[in-house]
Amino acid sequence: MALFYVLFSVLSLLATGGIILTKLHKNQNPKIEKIVKILTIVYMCLYFVNLFLPDSFAMRTFDDVSPYAGGKDIWFALLRWFNDVSLIVIPVAVFFKKKVFFKIATYFCLIVCVLNVSVYFKYIAVYTSTAGAGIMALRFFNESTKAFFINTTFRSLYFGLTMFIELILLVFITLKNLDCYKVNKDRKSVLQNFAVFFLILFSIIPIYVPQYLFCGYAPNGIKSFSTFKIGTFFHFAWIAFVIAEGVVLTKVFKKKDYDTRFIVVLTLAISLLMQYNQMFTGIGEITAHRMPFQLCNMAGFFIILMLLTKNERIYHFTLVINAVGAIIAMAMCDTTPYGVTYIMNVHYIAEHTNVILTPILCATLGIFKPLKNKHIVDFLFGFAIYFLAIMIIGGTFTGLKEATGDNYWNCNYLFMFNKEETASIVGFVAPLFDINFKLFNFFTISIIQLIIFIVFAGICTGAFFALKPLSKIGEKCPDAPTDCTDKVEQGNE
């Protein structure tokens, strides 16, 4: 333990001294900028891979609230949450160079990073605990491989490398932008900076943190909220919150420049990807049921790809197919019979909130061009491809489950493979599963699959026309892309 602190401190001081003495932070060399951007991507990759490694602090616990009830680890939960802010601040500061993010990086993230490293002993305790899950829980690994994932040396090196890159990037951002840290006497500007900070902090909250902050989650547990199910107060409060957040973010940011508006949706997209993948840290074995093939599960990947490529067709798919699917999921509130602060319920809330808001805000904030009737083809064609892929994957898994009797292959993508699970939510569809035939005595084709395709495609087509006015709001934003801009650019060429 002492060796870690010594090595980390020496390397950090040497790297910081090297930046200062060589004046790298003052050098406008494009190669240095490129290296910093590559380091940022490496840091983010290390962060996301870590979500699949064992971590007993982020585990879900069913009937036992003892890890949370005492409140003794609230400080650690808060510290981890605060450190996650860097996952958004660093890439935005490096790639978009916004002053408010420079300030957050220096005044908040840098301090939290140092504090985070100072409790290395706490991290290693939860990273090397046999109670952890993640990738270690997969049945396909032998015992020596599983032991490697909780090996002290491996986890120390991984944690140390991640935090070292984070620290150096924050130091570099701070030194490179010293001229931005003058005291700002403009009260409005200061309030806006704090608003941005709290937006980031709130959006990036880890899904396991509420369990610690509220000392439990079970219906009759200590200081826990009531059961979170359809029709309860918290269900309606969630719906109201999603609507309010969308309206507020649109109103606050619609007159800002394009990059600022883009950063808003990028923040939500990164948070969505983080909060979805955090589920794998604590659920135990990643079975077919939990593989990311459900429509809302894949939305995080589609949305981040949409923003990175600025692909209009993916945007039309996420805005209509993903958002509508998430709205249906929000209305059905298919959650667990535990409190609203239970990790899987927080995951359900966070995921579906951002799957709904991110593409809709892309419309209301003018990130993409306004919708036109011809775009119906894009989302219907995309849904047809997705549906065919899920038919093959889900049908294969279901066939394996029936052939082997192994529940590992149990899945219910698009609610069309498991009669019992679907009937528990929508009881009247149960008989439709029985109208079926098998291909090669293995692959089941049922009438419910055809009905789901037709009904969902019909709902989405209707929703498309309801969503069109939202893109008209975005059309009025500064620098919003339009068909006219394309014509001008082609003329200039």
Coordinates of C-alpha atoms in Angstrom, one line a residue:
M1 CA 0.0 0.0 0.0
A2 CA 2.8 2.4 0.9
L3 CA 4.6 1.5 -2.3
F4 CA 1.6 2.5 -4.3
Y5 CA 1.4 6.0 -2.7
V6 CA 5.2 6.5 -3.2
L7 CA 5.2 5.4 -6.8
F8 CA 2.1 7.4 -7.7
S9 CA 3.3 10.5 -6.0
V10 CA 6.8 10.4 -7.6
L11 CA 5.4 9.7 -11.1
S12 CA 2.8 12.5 -10.7
L13 CA 5.3 15.0 -9.5
L14 CA 7.7 14.1 -12.3
A15 CA 5.0 14.3 -14.9
T16 CA 3.7 17.6 -13.5
G17 CA 7.3 19.0 -13.3
G18 CA 7.9 17.9 -16.8
I19 CA 4.8 19.7 -18.1
I20 CA 5.9 22.9 -16.3
L21 CA 9.6 22.9 -17.1
T22 CA 9.2 22.0 -20.8
K23 CA 6.2 24.4 -21.0
L24 CA 4.2 21.8 -22.9
H25 CA 1.0 23.5 -21.6
K26 CA 2.0 26.7 -23.5
N27 CA 3.0 25.0 -26.7
Q28 CA 0.4 25.2 -29.5
N29 CA 2.0 22.3 -31.3
P30 CA -0.8 20.2 -32.9
K31 CA 1.0 17.0 -32.0
I32 CA 0.7 17.8 -28.3
E33 CA -3.0 18.5 -28.7
K34 CA -3.3 15.2 -30.5
I35 CA -1.5 13.3 -27.7
V36 CA -3.8 14.9 -25.1
K37 CA -6.9 13.9 -27.0
I38 CA -5.6 10.3 -27.4
L39 CA -4.9 10.2 -23.6
T40 CA -8.5 11.4 -23.0
I41 CA -9.9 8.6 -25.1
V42 CA -7.6 6.1 -23.3
Y43 CA -8.8 7.4 -20.0
M44 CA -12.5 7.0 -21.0
C45 CA -11.8 3.5 -22.3
L46 CA -10.1 2.5 -19.0
Y47 CA -13.1 3.9 -17.1
F48 CA -15.7 2.0 -19.1
V49 CA -13.8 -1.3 -19.0
N50 CA -13.6 -0.9 -15.2
L51 CA -17.4 -1.1 -15.1
F52 CA -17.2 -4.7 -16.0
L53 CA -14.6 -5.6 -13.4
P54 CA -15.5 -6.8 -9.8
D55 CA -16.5 -4.0 -7.4
S56 CA -18.3 -5.1 -4.2
F57 CA -19.2 -1.5 -3.4
A58 CA -21.5 -1.3 -6.4
M59 CA -23.3 -4.6 -5.8
R60 CA -27.1 -5.0 -5.6
T61 CA -28.3 -6.6 -2.4
F62 CA -31.8 -7.9 -2.0
D63 CA -33.1 -8.5 1.5
D64 CA -30.0 -7.3 3.4
V65 CA -29.6 -3.5 3.7
S66 CA -26.7 -3.8 6.2
P67 CA -24.2 -2.4 3.7
Y68 CA -26.2 0.8 3.5
A69 CA -28.3 1.1 6.7
G70 CA -25.5 2.3 8.9
G71 CA -24.5 5.2 6.6
K72 CA -20.8 4.7 7.4
D73 CA -19.8 4.6 3.7
I74 CA -21.8 7.6 2.5
W75 CA -18.5 9.6 2.3
F76 CA -17.0 7.0 -0.1
A77 CA -20.2 6.9 -2.2
L78 CA -20.0 10.7 -2.5
L79 CA -16.3 10.7 -3.4
R80 CA -16.8 8.2 -6.1
W81 CA -19.8 10.1 -7.5
F82 CA -17.8 13.4 -7.5
N83 CA -14.9 11.7 -9.2
D84 CA -17.2 10.5 -12.0
V85 CA -17.7 14.2 -12.9
S86 CA -14.3 14.0 -14.6
L87 CA -15.7 11.5 -17.2
I88 CA -17.7 14.4 -18.7
V89 CA -15.5 17.4 -17.8
I90 CA -12.2 16.1 -19.2
P91 CA -13.4 15.2 -22.7
V92 CA -15.5 18.4 -23.0
A93 CA -12.6 20.6 -21.8
V94 CA -10.1 18.9 -24.2
F95 CA -12.3 18.7 -27.3
F96 CA -14.5 21.7 -26.9
K97 CA -12.4 24.1 -24.9
K98 CA -15.2 25.7 -22.9
K99 CA -14.1 28.0 -20.0
V100 CA -16.6 26.8 -17.5
F101 CA -15.3 23.2 -18.0
F102 CA -11.7 24.5 -17.4
K103 CA -12.9 25.9 -14.1
I104 CA -14.8 22.8 -13.0
A105 CA -11.7 20.7 -13.9
T106 CA -9.5 22.9 -11.7
Y107 CA -11.6 23.9 -8.8
F108 CA -13.5 20.6 -8.4
C109 CA -12.2 17.6 -10.4
L110 CA -8.5 18.1 -9.6
I111 CA -9.1 18.3 -5.8
V112 CA -11.5 15.3 -5.9
C113 CA -9.0 13.3 -8.0
V114 CA -6.3 13.8 -5.3
L115 CA -8.7 12.9 -2.6
N116 CA -9.7 9.8 -4.6
V117 CA -6.2 8.6 -4.9
S118 CA -5.6 9.2 -1.2
V119 CA -8.2 6.4 -0.4
Y120 CA -6.6 3.9 -2.6
F121 CA -6.8 1.3 0.3
K122 CA -10.6 1.6 0.2
Y123 CA -10.8 1.1 -3.6
I124 CA -8.5 -2.0 -3.5
A125 CA -10.6 -3.5 -0.6
V126 CA -13.8 -3.4 -2.7
Y127 CA -12.0 -4.2 -6.0
T128 CA -10.4 -7.4 -4.6
S129 CA -13.3 -8.6 -2.5
T130 CA -14.8 -12.0 -3.4
A131 CA -18.2 -10.4 -3.1
G132 CA -17.7 -8.5 -6.3
A133 CA -19.3 -9.6 -9.6
G134 CA -19.0 -8.1 -13.0
I135 CA -17.1 -10.2 -15.6
M136 CA -15.7 -12.4 -12.8
A137 CA -19.2 -13.9 -12.4
L138 CA -19.3 -15.4 -15.9
R139 CA -19.4 -19.2 -15.8
F140 CA -17.2 -19.6 -18.8
F141 CA -14.0 -18.4 -16.9
N142 CA -12.0 -20.9 -14.9
E143 CA -11.0 -20.2 -11.3
S144 CA -7.5 -18.9 -12.1
T145 CA -9.0 -16.3 -14.6
K146 CA -11.6 -15.2 -12.1
A147 CA -8.9 -14.9 -9.4
F148 CA -6.9 -12.6 -11.8
F149 CA -9.8 -10.1 -11.9
I150 CA -9.5 -9.6 -8.1
N151 CA -5.8 -9.8 -8.0
T152 CA -4.4 -7.0 -5.8
T153 CA -1.4 -6.2 -8.2
F154 CA -3.7 -6.1 -11.3
R155 CA -6.3 -3.9 -9.7
S156 CA -3.7 -1.6 -8.2
L157 CA -2.0 -1.1 -11.5
Y158 CA -5.3 -0.6 -13.3
F159 CA -6.6 1.9 -10.7
G160 CA -3.2 3.7 -10.6
L161 CA -3.0 4.0 -14.3
T162 CA -6.6 5.3 -14.6
M163 CA -6.1 7.9 -11.9
F164 CA -2.6 8.9 -13.1
I165 CA -4.0 9.7 -16.6
E166 CA -6.9 11.5 -15.0
L167 CA -4.6 13.6 -12.8
I168 CA -2.2 14.5 -15.6
L169 CA -5.0 15.6 -17.9
L170 CA -6.5 17.8 -15.2
V171 CA -3.1 19.3 -14.4
F172 CA -2.6 20.0 -18.1
I173 CA -6.0 21.6 -18.5
T174 CA -5.3 23.8 -15.5
L175 CA -1.9 24.9 -16.5
K176 CA -2.9 25.5 -20.1
N177 CA -5.8 27.8 -19.2
L178 CA -4.5 29.8 -16.3
D179 CA -5.8 33.0 -18.0
C180 CA -9.4 31.7 -17.5
Y181 CA -9.2 31.7 -13.7
K182 CA -9.6 35.4 -13.0
V183 CA -12.3 36.3 -10.5
N184 CA -15.6 36.8 -12.3
K185 CA -17.7 39.6 -10.8
D186 CA -20.6 39.0 -13.2
R187 CA -23.2 37.4 -10.9
K188 CA -25.2 36.0 -13.8
S189 CA -22.1 34.3 -15.3
V190 CA -21.2 32.8 -11.9
L191 CA -24.7 31.4 -11.5
Q192 CA -24.6 29.9 -15.0
N193 CA -21.3 28.2 -14.2
F194 CA -22.8 26.7 -11.0
A195 CA -25.9 25.6 -13.0
V196 CA -23.7 23.8 -15.5
F197 CA -21.7 22.1 -12.7
F198 CA -24.9 20.9 -10.9
L199 CA -26.4 19.7 -14.2
I200 CA -23.2 17.5 -14.8
L201 CA -23.2 16.3 -11.2
F202 CA -26.8 15.3 -11.2
S203 CA -26.7 13.6 -14.6
I204 CA -23.6 11.5 -13.8
I205 CA -24.8 10.1 -10.5
P206 CA -23.8 6.4 -10.2
I207 CA -26.8 4.1 -10.0
Y208 CA -25.6 2.5 -6.7
V209 CA -25.2 5.8 -4.8
P210 CA -28.8 6.4 -3.8
Q211 CA -28.8 3.2 -1.8
Y212 CA -26.0 4.6 0.3
L213 CA -27.4 8.1 0.6
F214 CA -30.8 6.9 1.8
C215 CA -29.5 4.0 3.8
G216 CA -31.5 1.3 2.0
Y217 CA -34.1 0.5 -0.5
A218 CA -36.4 -2.3 0.6
P219 CA -40.2 -1.6 1.2
N220 CA -39.8 -2.0 5.0
G221 CA -36.2 -1.2 5.3
I222 CA -34.6 1.6 7.3
K223 CA -35.3 5.1 5.9
S224 CA -36.3 3.5 2.6
F225 CA -38.8 4.8 0.1
S226 CA -42.0 3.1 -0.8
T227 CA -42.2 0.4 -3.4
F228 CA -41.6 1.8 -6.9
K229 CA -44.3 0.3 -9.2
I230 CA -46.7 1.5 -11.8
G231 CA -49.3 4.0 -10.5
T232 CA -47.3 5.0 -7.3
F233 CA -46.4 8.5 -6.3
F234 CA -42.8 8.0 -7.4
H235 CA -43.9 6.7 -10.8
F236 CA -45.9 9.9 -11.5
A237 CA -43.2 12.0 -10.0
W238 CA -40.7 10.4 -12.5
I239 CA -42.9 11.2 -15.5
A240 CA -43.4 14.8 -14.3
F241 CA -39.6 15.2 -13.8
V242 CA -38.8 13.9 -17.3
I243 CA -41.2 16.4 -18.9
A244 CA -40.0 19.3 -16.7
E245 CA -36.3 18.5 -17.4
G246 CA -36.9 18.5 -21.1
V247 CA -38.7 21.8 -21.0
V248 CA -36.2 23.5 -18.7
L249 CA -33.1 22.3 -20.7
T250 CA -34.7 23.5 -23.9
K251 CA -35.6 26.9 -22.5
V252 CA -32.2 27.5 -20.9
F253 CA -30.0 26.4 -23.8
K254 CA -32.0 27.0 -27.0
K255 CA -30.4 30.4 -27.5
K256 CA -26.8 29.3 -26.8
D257 CA -24.3 28.5 -29.5
Y258 CA -24.3 25.2 -31.3
D259 CA -21.4 23.7 -29.4
T260 CA -23.0 24.5 -26.0
R261 CA -26.2 22.8 -27.0
F262 CA -24.3 19.8 -28.4
I263 CA -22.4 19.5 -25.0
V264 CA -25.8 19.3 -23.2
V265 CA -26.9 16.3 -25.2
L266 CA -23.4 14.8 -25.1
T267 CA -23.4 15.0 -21.3
L268 CA -26.7 13.1 -21.2
A269 CA -25.4 10.5 -23.7
I270 CA -22.1 9.8 -21.7
S271 CA -24.2 9.6 -18.5
L272 CA -26.6 7.1 -20.2
L273 CA -23.7 4.9 -21.4
M274 CA -22.1 5.0 -17.9
Q275 CA -25.3 4.3 -15.9
Y276 CA -26.4 1.5 -18.2
N277 CA -23.0 -0.3 -18.1
Q278 CA -22.8 0.2 -14.3
M279 CA -25.5 -2.4 -14.1
F280 CA -23.0 -5.1 -15.2
T281 CA -20.7 -4.2 -12.2
G282 CA -23.2 -5.4 -9.7
I283 CA -25.9 -7.8 -11.1
G284 CA -23.9 -11.0 -10.9
E285 CA -23.5 -13.1 -14.0
I286 CA -24.3 -11.5 -17.3
T287 CA -26.8 -13.9 -18.7
A288 CA -28.7 -13.7 -22.0
H289 CA -31.5 -11.8 -20.3
R290 CA -29.0 -9.0 -19.4
M291 CA -27.1 -8.9 -22.7
P292 CA -27.6 -5.5 -24.3
F293 CA -30.0 -6.4 -27.0
Q294 CA -33.2 -4.9 -25.6
L295 CA -34.2 -1.8 -27.6
C296 CA -33.6 0.7 -24.7
N297 CA -30.4 -1.1 -23.7
M298 CA -28.9 -0.6 -27.2
A299 CA -30.1 3.0 -27.3
G300 CA -27.1 4.2 -25.4
F301 CA -24.7 2.9 -28.1
F302 CA -26.9 4.2 -30.9
I303 CA -27.1 7.7 -29.3
I304 CA -23.4 8.0 -28.7
L305 CA -22.7 6.8 -32.3
M306 CA -25.3 9.3 -33.6
L307 CA -23.6 12.2 -31.8
L308 CA -20.0 11.2 -32.8
T309 CA -20.9 10.7 -36.4
K310 CA -23.7 13.3 -36.7
N311 CA -25.6 10.6 -38.7
E312 CA -29.1 11.8 -39.6
R313 CA -30.5 8.3 -40.2
I314 CA -29.4 7.1 -36.8
Y315 CA -30.9 10.2 -35.3
H316 CA -34.3 9.5 -36.9
F317 CA -34.1 6.0 -35.5
T318 CA -33.2 7.1 -31.9
L319 CA -35.7 9.9 -31.9
V320 CA -38.6 7.7 -32.9
I321 CA -37.9 4.1 -32.2
N322 CA -35.7 4.4 -29.1
A323 CA -37.5 7.4 -27.5
V324 CA -41.0 5.9 -28.1
G325 CA -39.8 2.5 -26.8
A326 CA -38.5 4.2 -23.6
I327 CA -41.7 6.2 -23.2
I328 CA -43.7 2.9 -23.3
A329 CA -41.3 1.4 -20.8
M330 CA -41.7 4.5 -18.5
A331 CA -45.5 4.2 -18.7
M332 CA -45.4 0.4 -17.9
C333 CA -42.9 0.9 -15.1
D334 CA -41.6 -2.7 -15.2
T335 CA -39.4 -2.4 -12.1
T336 CA -38.5 -4.6 -9.2
P337 CA -40.6 -4.8 -6.0
Y338 CA -38.1 -2.7 -4.0
G339 CA -37.8 0.9 -3.1
V340 CA -37.1 3.7 -5.6
T341 CA -33.5 3.9 -4.5
Y342 CA -32.7 0.3 -5.3
I343 CA -29.8 0.1 -7.7
M344 CA -31.8 -1.6 -10.5
N345 CA -34.7 0.8 -10.1
V346 CA -32.3 3.8 -10.3
H347 CA -30.8 2.1 -13.4
Y348 CA -34.3 1.8 -14.9
I349 CA -35.1 5.5 -14.2
A350 CA -31.8 6.9 -15.3
E351 CA -31.6 4.8 -18.5
H352 CA -35.1 5.5 -19.8
T353 CA -35.0 9.1 -18.8
N354 CA -31.9 9.8 -20.9
V355 CA -33.1 7.5 -23.8
I356 CA -36.2 9.7 -24.0
L357 CA -34.5 13.1 -23.4
T358 CA -31.3 12.9 -25.4
P359 CA -32.8 12.4 -28.9
I360 CA -35.7 14.8 -28.1
L361 CA -33.3 17.5 -27.0
C362 CA -31.4 16.9 -30.2
A363 CA -34.7 18.0 -31.9
T364 CA -35.6 20.9 -29.6
L365 CA -32.1 22.3 -29.4
G366 CA -31.5 22.1 -33.2
I367 CA -28.6 19.6 -33.2
F368 CA -30.0 17.9 -36.3
K369 CA -32.1 19.1 -39.3
P370 CA -35.9 19.3 -38.8
L371 CA -37.9 16.1 -39.5
K372 CA -39.6 15.6 -42.9
N373 CA -42.1 13.0 -44.0
K374 CA -39.5 11.3 -46.1
H375 CA -37.6 10.4 -42.9
I376 CA -40.3 7.8 -42.0
V377 CA -38.4 5.4 -44.3
D378 CA -35.2 5.8 -42.1
F379 CA -36.7 4.7 -38.8
L380 CA -38.9 2.0 -40.3
F381 CA -36.0 0.5 -42.2
G382 CA -33.8 0.8 -39.1
F383 CA -36.4 -0.9 -37.0
A384 CA -36.8 -3.7 -39.6
I385 CA -33.1 -4.4 -39.5
Y386 CA -33.1 -4.3 -35.6
F387 CA -36.2 -6.6 -35.5
L388 CA -34.7 -9.2 -37.8
A389 CA -31.4 -9.2 -35.8
I390 CA -33.3 -9.6 -32.5
M391 CA -35.5 -12.4 -34.0
I392 CA -32.3 -14.3 -34.9
I393 CA -30.5 -13.7 -31.6
G394 CA -33.5 -14.1 -29.3
G395 CA -34.8 -17.1 -31.3
T396 CA -31.4 -18.8 -31.1
F397 CA -31.1 -18.2 -27.3
T398 CA -34.7 -19.4 -26.7
G399 CA -33.9 -22.5 -28.8
L400 CA -30.8 -23.2 -26.8
K401 CA -32.8 -22.8 -23.5
E402 CA -35.4 -25.3 -24.7
A403 CA -32.7 -27.7 -26.0
T404 CA -30.4 -27.6 -23.0
G405 CA -32.8 -26.7 -20.2
D406 CA -30.2 -24.1 -19.1
N407 CA -31.9 -20.9 -17.9
Y408 CA -28.7 -19.0 -18.8
W409 CA -30.2 -18.5 -22.3
N410 CA -33.6 -17.1 -21.0
C411 CA -34.3 -13.8 -22.8
N412 CA -37.3 -11.7 -23.7
Y413 CA -36.1 -9.1 -26.1
L414 CA -39.0 -6.9 -27.3
F415 CA -41.2 -9.0 -24.9
M416 CA -41.7 -11.7 -27.6
F417 CA -39.8 -14.7 -26.4
N418 CA -40.9 -15.4 -22.9
K419 CA -44.7 -16.0 -22.4
E420 CA -44.7 -15.8 -18.6
E421 CA -42.7 -12.6 -18.3
T422 CA -44.7 -10.8 -21.0
A423 CA -48.0 -12.1 -19.6
S424 CA -47.1 -10.8 -16.1
I425 CA -47.1 -7.3 -17.6
V426 CA -49.8 -7.6 -20.3
G427 CA -51.8 -10.6 -19.5
F428 CA -54.2 -10.7 -22.5
V429 CA -51.4 -11.4 -25.0
A430 CA -50.5 -14.8 -23.4
P431 CA -52.6 -16.9 -25.9
L432 CA -50.8 -15.3 -28.9
F433 CA -47.6 -17.1 -27.8
D434 CA -49.3 -20.4 -28.4
I435 CA -50.0 -19.8 -32.0
N436 CA -46.6 -20.8 -33.4
F437 CA -44.5 -23.2 -35.4
K438 CA -40.9 -24.4 -35.2
L439 CA -38.2 -24.3 -37.8
F440 CA -35.8 -27.3 -37.7
N441 CA -37.5 -28.3 -34.5
F442 CA -35.5 -25.5 -32.8
F443 CA -36.4 -22.0 -33.8
T444 CA -39.9 -20.8 -32.7
I445 CA -41.9 -18.4 -34.9
S446 CA -45.1 -17.1 -33.2
I447 CA -47.9 -14.7 -34.1
I448 CA -46.9 -12.4 -31.2
Q449 CA -43.7 -11.5 -33.0
L450 CA -45.5 -10.4 -36.1
I451 CA -48.1 -8.5 -34.1
I452 CA -45.3 -6.7 -32.1
F453 CA -43.6 -5.6 -35.3
I454 CA -46.8 -4.2 -36.8
V455 CA -48.1 -2.6 -33.7
F456 CA -44.8 -1.0 -32.6
A457 CA -44.1 0.2 -36.2
G458 CA -47.6 1.7 -36.3
I459 CA -47.2 3.4 -32.9
C460 CA -43.8 4.9 -34.0
T461 CA -45.2 6.1 -37.3
G462 CA -48.0 8.0 -35.4
A463 CA -45.4 9.3 -32.9
F464 CA -43.3 10.6 -35.7
F465 CA -45.9 13.2 -36.6
A466 CA -46.3 14.1 -32.9
L467 CA -42.5 14.6 -32.7
K468 CA -42.2 16.7 -35.9
P469 CA -43.2 20.0 -34.2
L470 CA -40.3 19.6 -31.7
S471 CA -37.8 19.9 -34.5
K472 CA -39.5 23.1 -35.5
I473 CA -38.5 24.5 -32.1
G474 CA -34.9 23.5 -32.8
E475 CA -35.0 25.1 -36.2
K476 CA -35.1 28.5 -34.4
C477 CA -31.8 27.9 -32.5
P478 CA -28.6 29.7 -33.5
D479 CA -26.6 27.9 -36.2
A480 CA -29.2 25.1 -36.3
P481 CA -28.6 22.9 -39.4
T482 CA -31.2 23.1 -42.1
D483 CA -31.6 22.0 -45.7
C484 CA -30.8 25.5 -46.8
T485 CA -27.4 25.3 -45.2
D486 CA -26.6 22.2 -47.2
K487 CA -27.5 24.1 -50.4
V488 CA -25.3 27.0 -49.5
E489 CA -22.4 24.7 -48.7
Q490 CA -22.8 22.9 -52.0
G491 CA -23.0 26.2 -53.8
N492 CA -19.7 27.4 -52.2
E493 CA -18.0 24.2 -53.2

